[in-house]
Coordinates of C-alpha atoms in Angstrom, one line a residue:
X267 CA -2.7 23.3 -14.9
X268 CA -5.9 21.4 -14.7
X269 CA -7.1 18.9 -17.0
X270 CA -9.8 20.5 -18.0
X271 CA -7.7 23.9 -19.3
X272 CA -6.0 21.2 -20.8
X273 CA -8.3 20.2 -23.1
X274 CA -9.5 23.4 -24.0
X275 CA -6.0 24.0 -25.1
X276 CA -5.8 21.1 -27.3
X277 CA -9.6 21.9 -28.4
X278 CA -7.6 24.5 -30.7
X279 CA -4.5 22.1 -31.7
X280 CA -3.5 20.5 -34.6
X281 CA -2.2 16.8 -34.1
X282 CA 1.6 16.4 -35.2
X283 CA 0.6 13.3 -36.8
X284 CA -1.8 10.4 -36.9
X285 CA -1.7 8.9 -33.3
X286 CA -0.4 5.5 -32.6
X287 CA 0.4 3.7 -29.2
X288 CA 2.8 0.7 -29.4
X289 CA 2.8 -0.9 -26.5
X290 CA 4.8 -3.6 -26.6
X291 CA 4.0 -7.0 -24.6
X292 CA 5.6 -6.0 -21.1
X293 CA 3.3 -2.4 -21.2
X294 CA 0.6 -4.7 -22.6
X295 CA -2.4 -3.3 -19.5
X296 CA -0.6 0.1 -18.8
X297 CA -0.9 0.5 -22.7
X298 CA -5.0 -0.4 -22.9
X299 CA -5.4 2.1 -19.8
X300 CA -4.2 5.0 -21.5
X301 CA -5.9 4.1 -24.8
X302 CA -9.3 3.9 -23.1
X303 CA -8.2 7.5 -22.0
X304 CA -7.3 9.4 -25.2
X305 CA -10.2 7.6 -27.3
X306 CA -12.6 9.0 -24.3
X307 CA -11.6 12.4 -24.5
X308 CA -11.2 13.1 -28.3
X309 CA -14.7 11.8 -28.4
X310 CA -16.1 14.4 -26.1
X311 CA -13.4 16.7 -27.4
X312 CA -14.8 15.8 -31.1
X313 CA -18.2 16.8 -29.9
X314 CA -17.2 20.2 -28.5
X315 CA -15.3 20.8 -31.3
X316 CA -18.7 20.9 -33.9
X317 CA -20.0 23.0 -31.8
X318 CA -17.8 25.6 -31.6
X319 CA -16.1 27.4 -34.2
X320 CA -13.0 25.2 -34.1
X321 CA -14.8 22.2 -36.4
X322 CA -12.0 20.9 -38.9
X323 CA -12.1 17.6 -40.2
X324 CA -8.9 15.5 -39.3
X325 CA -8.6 12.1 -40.9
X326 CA -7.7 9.3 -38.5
X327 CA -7.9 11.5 -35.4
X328 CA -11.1 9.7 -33.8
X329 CA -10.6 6.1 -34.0
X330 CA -11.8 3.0 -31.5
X331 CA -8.2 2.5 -30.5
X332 CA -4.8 4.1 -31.1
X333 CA -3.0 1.4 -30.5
X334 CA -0.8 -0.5 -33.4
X335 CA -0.3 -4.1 -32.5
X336 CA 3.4 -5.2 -32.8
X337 CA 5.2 -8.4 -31.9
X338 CA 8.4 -9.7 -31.5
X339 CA 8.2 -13.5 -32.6
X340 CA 10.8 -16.3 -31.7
X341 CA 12.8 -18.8 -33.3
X342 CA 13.2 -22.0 -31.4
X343 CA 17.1 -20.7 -30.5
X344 CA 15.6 -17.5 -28.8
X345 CA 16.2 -15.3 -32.0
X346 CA 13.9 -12.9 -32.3
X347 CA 12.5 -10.4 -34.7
X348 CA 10.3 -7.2 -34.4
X349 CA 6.9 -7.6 -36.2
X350 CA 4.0 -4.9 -36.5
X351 CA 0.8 -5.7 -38.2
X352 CA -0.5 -2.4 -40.0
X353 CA 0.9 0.6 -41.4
X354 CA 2.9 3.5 -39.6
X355 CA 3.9 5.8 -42.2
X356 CA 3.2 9.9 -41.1
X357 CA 2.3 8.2 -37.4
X358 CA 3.0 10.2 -34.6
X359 CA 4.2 6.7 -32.7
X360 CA 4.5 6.3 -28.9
X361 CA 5.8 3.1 -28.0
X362 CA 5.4 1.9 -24.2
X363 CA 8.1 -0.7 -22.6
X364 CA 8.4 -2.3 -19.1
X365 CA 11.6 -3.5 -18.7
X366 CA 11.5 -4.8 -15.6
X367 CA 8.9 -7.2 -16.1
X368 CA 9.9 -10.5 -15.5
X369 CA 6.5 -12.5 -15.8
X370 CA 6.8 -13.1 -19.6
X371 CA 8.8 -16.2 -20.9
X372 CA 10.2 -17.2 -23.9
X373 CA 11.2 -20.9 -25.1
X374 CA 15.2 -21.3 -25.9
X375 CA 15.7 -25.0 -27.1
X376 CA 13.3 -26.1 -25.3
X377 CA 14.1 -24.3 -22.1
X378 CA 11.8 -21.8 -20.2
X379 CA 13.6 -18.2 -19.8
X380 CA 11.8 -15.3 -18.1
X381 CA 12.8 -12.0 -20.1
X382 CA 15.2 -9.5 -18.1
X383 CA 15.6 -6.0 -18.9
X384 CA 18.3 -6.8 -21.5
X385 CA 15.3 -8.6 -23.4
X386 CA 13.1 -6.4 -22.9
X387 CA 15.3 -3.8 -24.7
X388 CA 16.8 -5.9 -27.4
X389 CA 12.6 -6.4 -27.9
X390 CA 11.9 -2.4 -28.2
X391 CA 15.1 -1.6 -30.7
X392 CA 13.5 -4.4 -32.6
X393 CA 9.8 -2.8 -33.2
X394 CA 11.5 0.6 -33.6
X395 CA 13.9 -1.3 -36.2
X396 CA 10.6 -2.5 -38.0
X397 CA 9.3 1.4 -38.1
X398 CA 11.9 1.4 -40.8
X399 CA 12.1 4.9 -40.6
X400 CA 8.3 5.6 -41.8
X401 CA 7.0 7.3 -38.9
X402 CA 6.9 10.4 -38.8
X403 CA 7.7 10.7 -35.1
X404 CA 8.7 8.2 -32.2
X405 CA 8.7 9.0 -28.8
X406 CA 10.0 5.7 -26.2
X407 CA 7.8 5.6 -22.4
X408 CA 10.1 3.8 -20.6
X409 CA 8.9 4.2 -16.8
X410 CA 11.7 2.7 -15.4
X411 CA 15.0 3.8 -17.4
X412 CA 16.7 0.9 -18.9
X413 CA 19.7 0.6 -16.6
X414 CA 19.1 3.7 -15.0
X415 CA 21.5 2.5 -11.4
X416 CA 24.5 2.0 -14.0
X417 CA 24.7 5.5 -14.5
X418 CA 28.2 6.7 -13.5
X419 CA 31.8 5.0 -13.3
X420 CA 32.7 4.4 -9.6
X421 CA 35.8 1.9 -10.8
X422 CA 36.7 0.3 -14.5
X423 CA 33.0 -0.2 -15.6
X424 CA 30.6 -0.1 -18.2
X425 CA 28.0 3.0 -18.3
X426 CA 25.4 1.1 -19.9
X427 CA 22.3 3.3 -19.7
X428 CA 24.3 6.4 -21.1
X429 CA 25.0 3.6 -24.3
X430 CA 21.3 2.6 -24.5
X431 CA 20.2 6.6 -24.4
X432 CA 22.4 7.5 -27.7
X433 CA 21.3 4.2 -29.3
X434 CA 17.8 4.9 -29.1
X435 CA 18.5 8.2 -30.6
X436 CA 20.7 7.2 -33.5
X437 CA 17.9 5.0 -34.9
X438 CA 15.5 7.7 -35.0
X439 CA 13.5 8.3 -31.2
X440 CA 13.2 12.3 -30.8
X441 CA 11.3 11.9 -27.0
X442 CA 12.3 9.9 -24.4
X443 CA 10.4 10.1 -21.2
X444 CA 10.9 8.5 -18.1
X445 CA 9.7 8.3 -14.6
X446 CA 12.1 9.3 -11.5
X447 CA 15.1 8.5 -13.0
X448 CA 17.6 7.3 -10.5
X449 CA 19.7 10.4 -11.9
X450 CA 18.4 12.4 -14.2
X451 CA 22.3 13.8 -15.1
X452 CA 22.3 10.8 -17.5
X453 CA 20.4 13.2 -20.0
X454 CA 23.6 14.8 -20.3
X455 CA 24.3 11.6 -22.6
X456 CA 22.4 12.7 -25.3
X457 CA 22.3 17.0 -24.8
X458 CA 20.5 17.6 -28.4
X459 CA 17.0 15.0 -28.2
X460 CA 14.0 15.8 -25.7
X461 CA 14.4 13.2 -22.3
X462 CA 12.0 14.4 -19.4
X463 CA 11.7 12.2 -15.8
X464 CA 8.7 12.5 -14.4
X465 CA 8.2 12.5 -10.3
X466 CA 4.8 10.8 -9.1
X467 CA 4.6 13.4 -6.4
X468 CA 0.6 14.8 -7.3
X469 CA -0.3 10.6 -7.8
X470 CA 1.1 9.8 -4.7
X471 CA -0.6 12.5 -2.1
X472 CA -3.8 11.8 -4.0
X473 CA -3.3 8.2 -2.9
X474 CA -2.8 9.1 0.4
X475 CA -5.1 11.2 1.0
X476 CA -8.2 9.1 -0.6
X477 CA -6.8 5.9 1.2
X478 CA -6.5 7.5 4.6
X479 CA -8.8 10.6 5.4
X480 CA -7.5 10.5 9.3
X481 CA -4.1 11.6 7.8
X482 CA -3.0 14.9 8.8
X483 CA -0.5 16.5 6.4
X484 CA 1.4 19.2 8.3
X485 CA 4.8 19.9 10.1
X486 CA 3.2 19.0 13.2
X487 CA 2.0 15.5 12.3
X488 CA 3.9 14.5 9.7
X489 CA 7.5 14.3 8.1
X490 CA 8.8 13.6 5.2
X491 CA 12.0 10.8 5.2
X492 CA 14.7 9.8 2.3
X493 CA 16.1 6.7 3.0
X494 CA 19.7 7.8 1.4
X495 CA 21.7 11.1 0.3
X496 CA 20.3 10.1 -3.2
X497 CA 16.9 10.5 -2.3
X498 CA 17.3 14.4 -0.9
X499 CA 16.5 16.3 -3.9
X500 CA 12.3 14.3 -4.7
X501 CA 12.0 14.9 -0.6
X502 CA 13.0 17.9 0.1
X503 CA 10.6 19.0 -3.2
X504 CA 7.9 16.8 -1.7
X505 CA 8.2 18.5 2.1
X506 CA 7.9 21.5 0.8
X507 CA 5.2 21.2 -1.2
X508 CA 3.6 19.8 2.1
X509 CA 5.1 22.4 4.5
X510 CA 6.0 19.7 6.4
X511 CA 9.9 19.0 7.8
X512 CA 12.2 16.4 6.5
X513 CA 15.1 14.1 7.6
X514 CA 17.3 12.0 6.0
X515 CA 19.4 8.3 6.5
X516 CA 22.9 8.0 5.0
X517 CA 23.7 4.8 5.0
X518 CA 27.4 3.9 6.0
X519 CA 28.6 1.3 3.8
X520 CA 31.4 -1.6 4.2
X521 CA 33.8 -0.8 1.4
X522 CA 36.2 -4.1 1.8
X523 CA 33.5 -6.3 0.4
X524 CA 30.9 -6.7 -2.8
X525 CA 27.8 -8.5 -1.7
X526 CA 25.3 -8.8 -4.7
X527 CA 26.8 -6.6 -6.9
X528 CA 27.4 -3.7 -4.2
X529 CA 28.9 -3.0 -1.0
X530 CA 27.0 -3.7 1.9
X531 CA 25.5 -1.3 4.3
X532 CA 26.7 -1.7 7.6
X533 CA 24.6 0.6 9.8
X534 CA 21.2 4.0 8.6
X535 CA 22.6 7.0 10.6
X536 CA 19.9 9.8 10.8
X537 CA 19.5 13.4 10.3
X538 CA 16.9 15.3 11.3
X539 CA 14.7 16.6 14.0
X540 CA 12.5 15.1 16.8
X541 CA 9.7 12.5 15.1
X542 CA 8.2 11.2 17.9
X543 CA 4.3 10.5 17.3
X544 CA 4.4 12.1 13.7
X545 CA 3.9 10.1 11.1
X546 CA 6.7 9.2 8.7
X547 CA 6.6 9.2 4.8
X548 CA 9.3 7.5 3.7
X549 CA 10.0 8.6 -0.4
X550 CA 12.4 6.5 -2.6
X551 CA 12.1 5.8 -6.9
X552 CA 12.4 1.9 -6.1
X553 CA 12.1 -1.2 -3.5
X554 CA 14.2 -3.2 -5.0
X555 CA 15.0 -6.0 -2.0
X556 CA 13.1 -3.7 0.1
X557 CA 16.0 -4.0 3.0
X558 CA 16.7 -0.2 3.1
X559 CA 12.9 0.5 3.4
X560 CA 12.7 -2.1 6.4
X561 CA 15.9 -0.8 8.4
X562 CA 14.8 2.7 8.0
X563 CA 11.6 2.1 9.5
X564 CA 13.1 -0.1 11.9
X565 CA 15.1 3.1 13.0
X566 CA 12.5 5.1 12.8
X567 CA 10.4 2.9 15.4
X568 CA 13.1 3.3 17.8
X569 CA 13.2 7.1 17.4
X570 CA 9.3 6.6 18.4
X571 CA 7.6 7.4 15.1
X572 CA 4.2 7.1 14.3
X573 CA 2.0 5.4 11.5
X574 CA 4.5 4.8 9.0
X575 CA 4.0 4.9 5.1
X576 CA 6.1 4.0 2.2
X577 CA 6.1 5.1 -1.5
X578 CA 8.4 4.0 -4.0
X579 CA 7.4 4.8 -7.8
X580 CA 8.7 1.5 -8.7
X581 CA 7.6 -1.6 -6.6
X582 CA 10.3 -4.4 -8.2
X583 CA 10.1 -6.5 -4.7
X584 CA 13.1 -8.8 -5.9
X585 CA 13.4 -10.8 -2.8
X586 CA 9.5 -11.8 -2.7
X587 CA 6.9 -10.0 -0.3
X588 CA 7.5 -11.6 3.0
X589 CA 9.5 -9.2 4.9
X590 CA 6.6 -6.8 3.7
X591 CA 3.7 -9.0 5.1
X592 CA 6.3 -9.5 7.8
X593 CA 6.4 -5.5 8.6
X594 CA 2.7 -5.1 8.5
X595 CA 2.0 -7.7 10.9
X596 CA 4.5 -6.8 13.2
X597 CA 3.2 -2.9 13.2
X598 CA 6.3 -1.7 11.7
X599 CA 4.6 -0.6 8.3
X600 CA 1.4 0.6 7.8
X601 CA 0.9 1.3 3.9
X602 CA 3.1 0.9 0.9
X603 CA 2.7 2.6 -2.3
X604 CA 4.2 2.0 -5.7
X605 CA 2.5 2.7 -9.3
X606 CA 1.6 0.7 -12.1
X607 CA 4.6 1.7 -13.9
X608 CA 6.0 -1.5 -13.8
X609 CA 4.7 -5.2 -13.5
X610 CA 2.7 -5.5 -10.3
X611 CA 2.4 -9.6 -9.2
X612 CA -1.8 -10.3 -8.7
X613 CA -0.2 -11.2 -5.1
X614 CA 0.9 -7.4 -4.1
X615 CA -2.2 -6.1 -5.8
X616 CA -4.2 -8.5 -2.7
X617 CA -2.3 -7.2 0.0
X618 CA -4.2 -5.3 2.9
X619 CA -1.1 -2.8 3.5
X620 CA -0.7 -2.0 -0.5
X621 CA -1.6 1.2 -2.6
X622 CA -1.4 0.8 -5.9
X623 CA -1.1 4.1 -7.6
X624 CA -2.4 4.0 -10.6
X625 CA -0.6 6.4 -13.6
X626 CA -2.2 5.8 -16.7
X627 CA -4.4 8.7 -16.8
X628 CA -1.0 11.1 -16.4
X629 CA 0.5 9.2 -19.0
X630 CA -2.2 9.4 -21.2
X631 CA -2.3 12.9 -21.1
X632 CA 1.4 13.2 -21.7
X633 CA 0.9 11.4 -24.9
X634 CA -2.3 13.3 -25.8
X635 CA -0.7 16.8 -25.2
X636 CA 2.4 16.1 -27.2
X637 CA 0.7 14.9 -30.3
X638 CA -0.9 18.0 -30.5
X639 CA 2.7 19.6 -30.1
X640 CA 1.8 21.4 -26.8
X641 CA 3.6 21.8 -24.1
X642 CA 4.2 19.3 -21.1
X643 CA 5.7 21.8 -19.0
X644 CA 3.2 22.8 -16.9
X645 CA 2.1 19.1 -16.3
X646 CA 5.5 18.0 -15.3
X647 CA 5.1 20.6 -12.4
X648 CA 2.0 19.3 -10.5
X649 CA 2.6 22.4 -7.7
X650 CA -0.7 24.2 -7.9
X651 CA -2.8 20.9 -8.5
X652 CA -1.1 19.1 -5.2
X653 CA -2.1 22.8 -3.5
X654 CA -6.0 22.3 -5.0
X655 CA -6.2 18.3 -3.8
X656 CA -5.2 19.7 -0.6
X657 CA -7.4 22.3 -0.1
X658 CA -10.5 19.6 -1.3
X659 CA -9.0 17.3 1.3
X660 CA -9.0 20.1 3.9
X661 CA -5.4 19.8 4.6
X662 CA -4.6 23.5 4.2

């Protein structure tokens, strides 16, 4: 479905609720984005609507700004507390979080502490705690599942992100949406509330395509790569969507020892057919270290591939950007790719090898579509607009 049926469906909707975006402090820039976006469109859409037959007056649905500024203040021991500064009762409330951004800082005794992802959650339970129950709606955006790669018990082990799912919902939280969860079978932790993952597929081969117009994306000059047995499922949907082949790496693994929290990989055996001179895509939901990206390609160099590109709908870079700059120099990598989903450091964003794909407008009209109670099905399947950019980029 296009954007612009879209809106003619919503030209006819009635808002659940008053709209209101929390973003909280780590979604601070993701958060204005998609607020520039919805106050854009109900203008126009405000406009259309006294012209036609459709005119109904709806208090509080054109405003400057949706968003509801909350904060979550600190004592001088690191206690916290959630804080928001206007009213929420009968909102329709979306609240925004990044966990994974570890730029912001907080004072403990004196001592500087950058926030982890256990912060960053503690902080979103305690703005949803301050709702108080008033709202008439919440729905949580949390891009990057709050310990989405603890999802399942391989020994005696805590499944922490199945715990954070059903505590979210037992204080209140109806939606939970996501973005290429690492398994999306963790929904099965809470059966009876609405949790969607979203795949960046349509963002990412509009990227492509606008970056590099000598790319040629067909099953004679391109392939489609997953780094791991994980990965199959958002590659094999991606090749075929492209009509292009795929192959995959398993990665044998040394199960006597634990380095870093996990057993490390000993050698990337491949499956798949001849890639000599065809580019490679190489599709994972995260660079974490960005190791497994670098082997891969490594491998795939010595199977002769081509140009190589990589996109990862989280960029998290953990071990710093130097075997990246490292890469590019040495012709191993041509392009990277992650969204704005997370926190993105000035330094990536400066890079000549980086893409940064930016998701606001998708998540804007995600937000805008279900406050007006429509459905997101179609948009979660971005099929026939993947076939249209293609057919405007001449690759079909």
């Amino acid at each position: 479905m296009s954007q612009q049926s879209n809106q003619k469906k919503l030209l006819k909707a009635l808002p659940v609720g008053t709209l209101g975006i929390i973003p909280l402090e780590s979604s601070q820039s993701l958060g204005d984005k998609v607020n520039d976006y919805i106050v854009n469109w109900r203008k126009k859409r405000e406009r259309e609507r006294k012209q036609s037959s459709h005119s109904i007056e709806l208090e509080g649905y054109l405003r400057d700004s949706y968003i509801i500024h909350a904060s979550c203040p600190r004592f001088g021991s690191g206690e916290a507390k959630g804080f928001i500064t206007e009213s929420v009762r009968g909102t329709d409330l979306y609240l925004l979080v990044d966990v994974c951004n570890h730029s912001l800082t907080y004072t403990v005794c004196g001592q500087t502490n950058h926030m982890s992802p256990d912060d960053h959650y503690q902080d979103l339970k305690r703005v949803i705690s301050a709702v108080g129950g008033k709202a008439k709606r919440i729905t949580v955006i949390m891009p990057f599942l709050y310990e989405s790669r603890q999802h399942k018990r391989t020994a005696r082990e805590s499944l922490d992100c199945a715990l954070a799912l059903q505590e979210l919902t037992n204080m209140g939280v109806e939606n939970i949406i996501t973005f290429d969860a690492h398994d999306p079978r963790v929904q099965n932790a809470i059966p009876l509330k609405s949790f969607e993952t979203v795949r960046p597929t349509y963002q990412f081969i509009k990227a492509l395509l606008q970056n590099l117009p000598d790319l040629k994306m067909d099953a004679k000059h391109m392939m489609m790569i997953s780094p791991d047995e994980g990965g199959m499922g958002r590659a094999i949907y991606f090749a075929n969507v492209l009509g292009i082949d795929m192959g995959m790496f398993y990665k044998r693994r040394d199960y006597t020892r634990i380095v870093d929290g996990r057993n490390p990989i000993v050698a990337h055996e491949f499956l798949g057919s001849d890639i000599e001179g065809k580019d490679m895509l190489i599709l994972d939901d995260m660079i974490s270290s960005g190791d497994s990206m670098i082997d891969v390609a490594t491998e795939l160099k010595k199977r002769k591939a081509g140009r190589i590109f990589v996109a990862s709908t989280f960029g998290l870079f953990t071990d710093g950007l130097e075997k990246f700059d490292k890469a590019y120099e040495n012709g191993l990598i041509t392009r990277v790719m992650t969204t704005n989903l997370v926190y993105q450091p000035k330094e990536l964003l400066t890079k000549p090898y980086y893409i940064n794909v930016d998701m606001s407008k998708y998540v804007a009209l995600l937000i805008d579509t279900l406050n007006h109670d429509g459905s997101i099905s179609e948009l979660l399947n971005p099929t026939e607009r993947i076939q249209k950019i293609l057919k405007k980029y001449k690759q079909k």
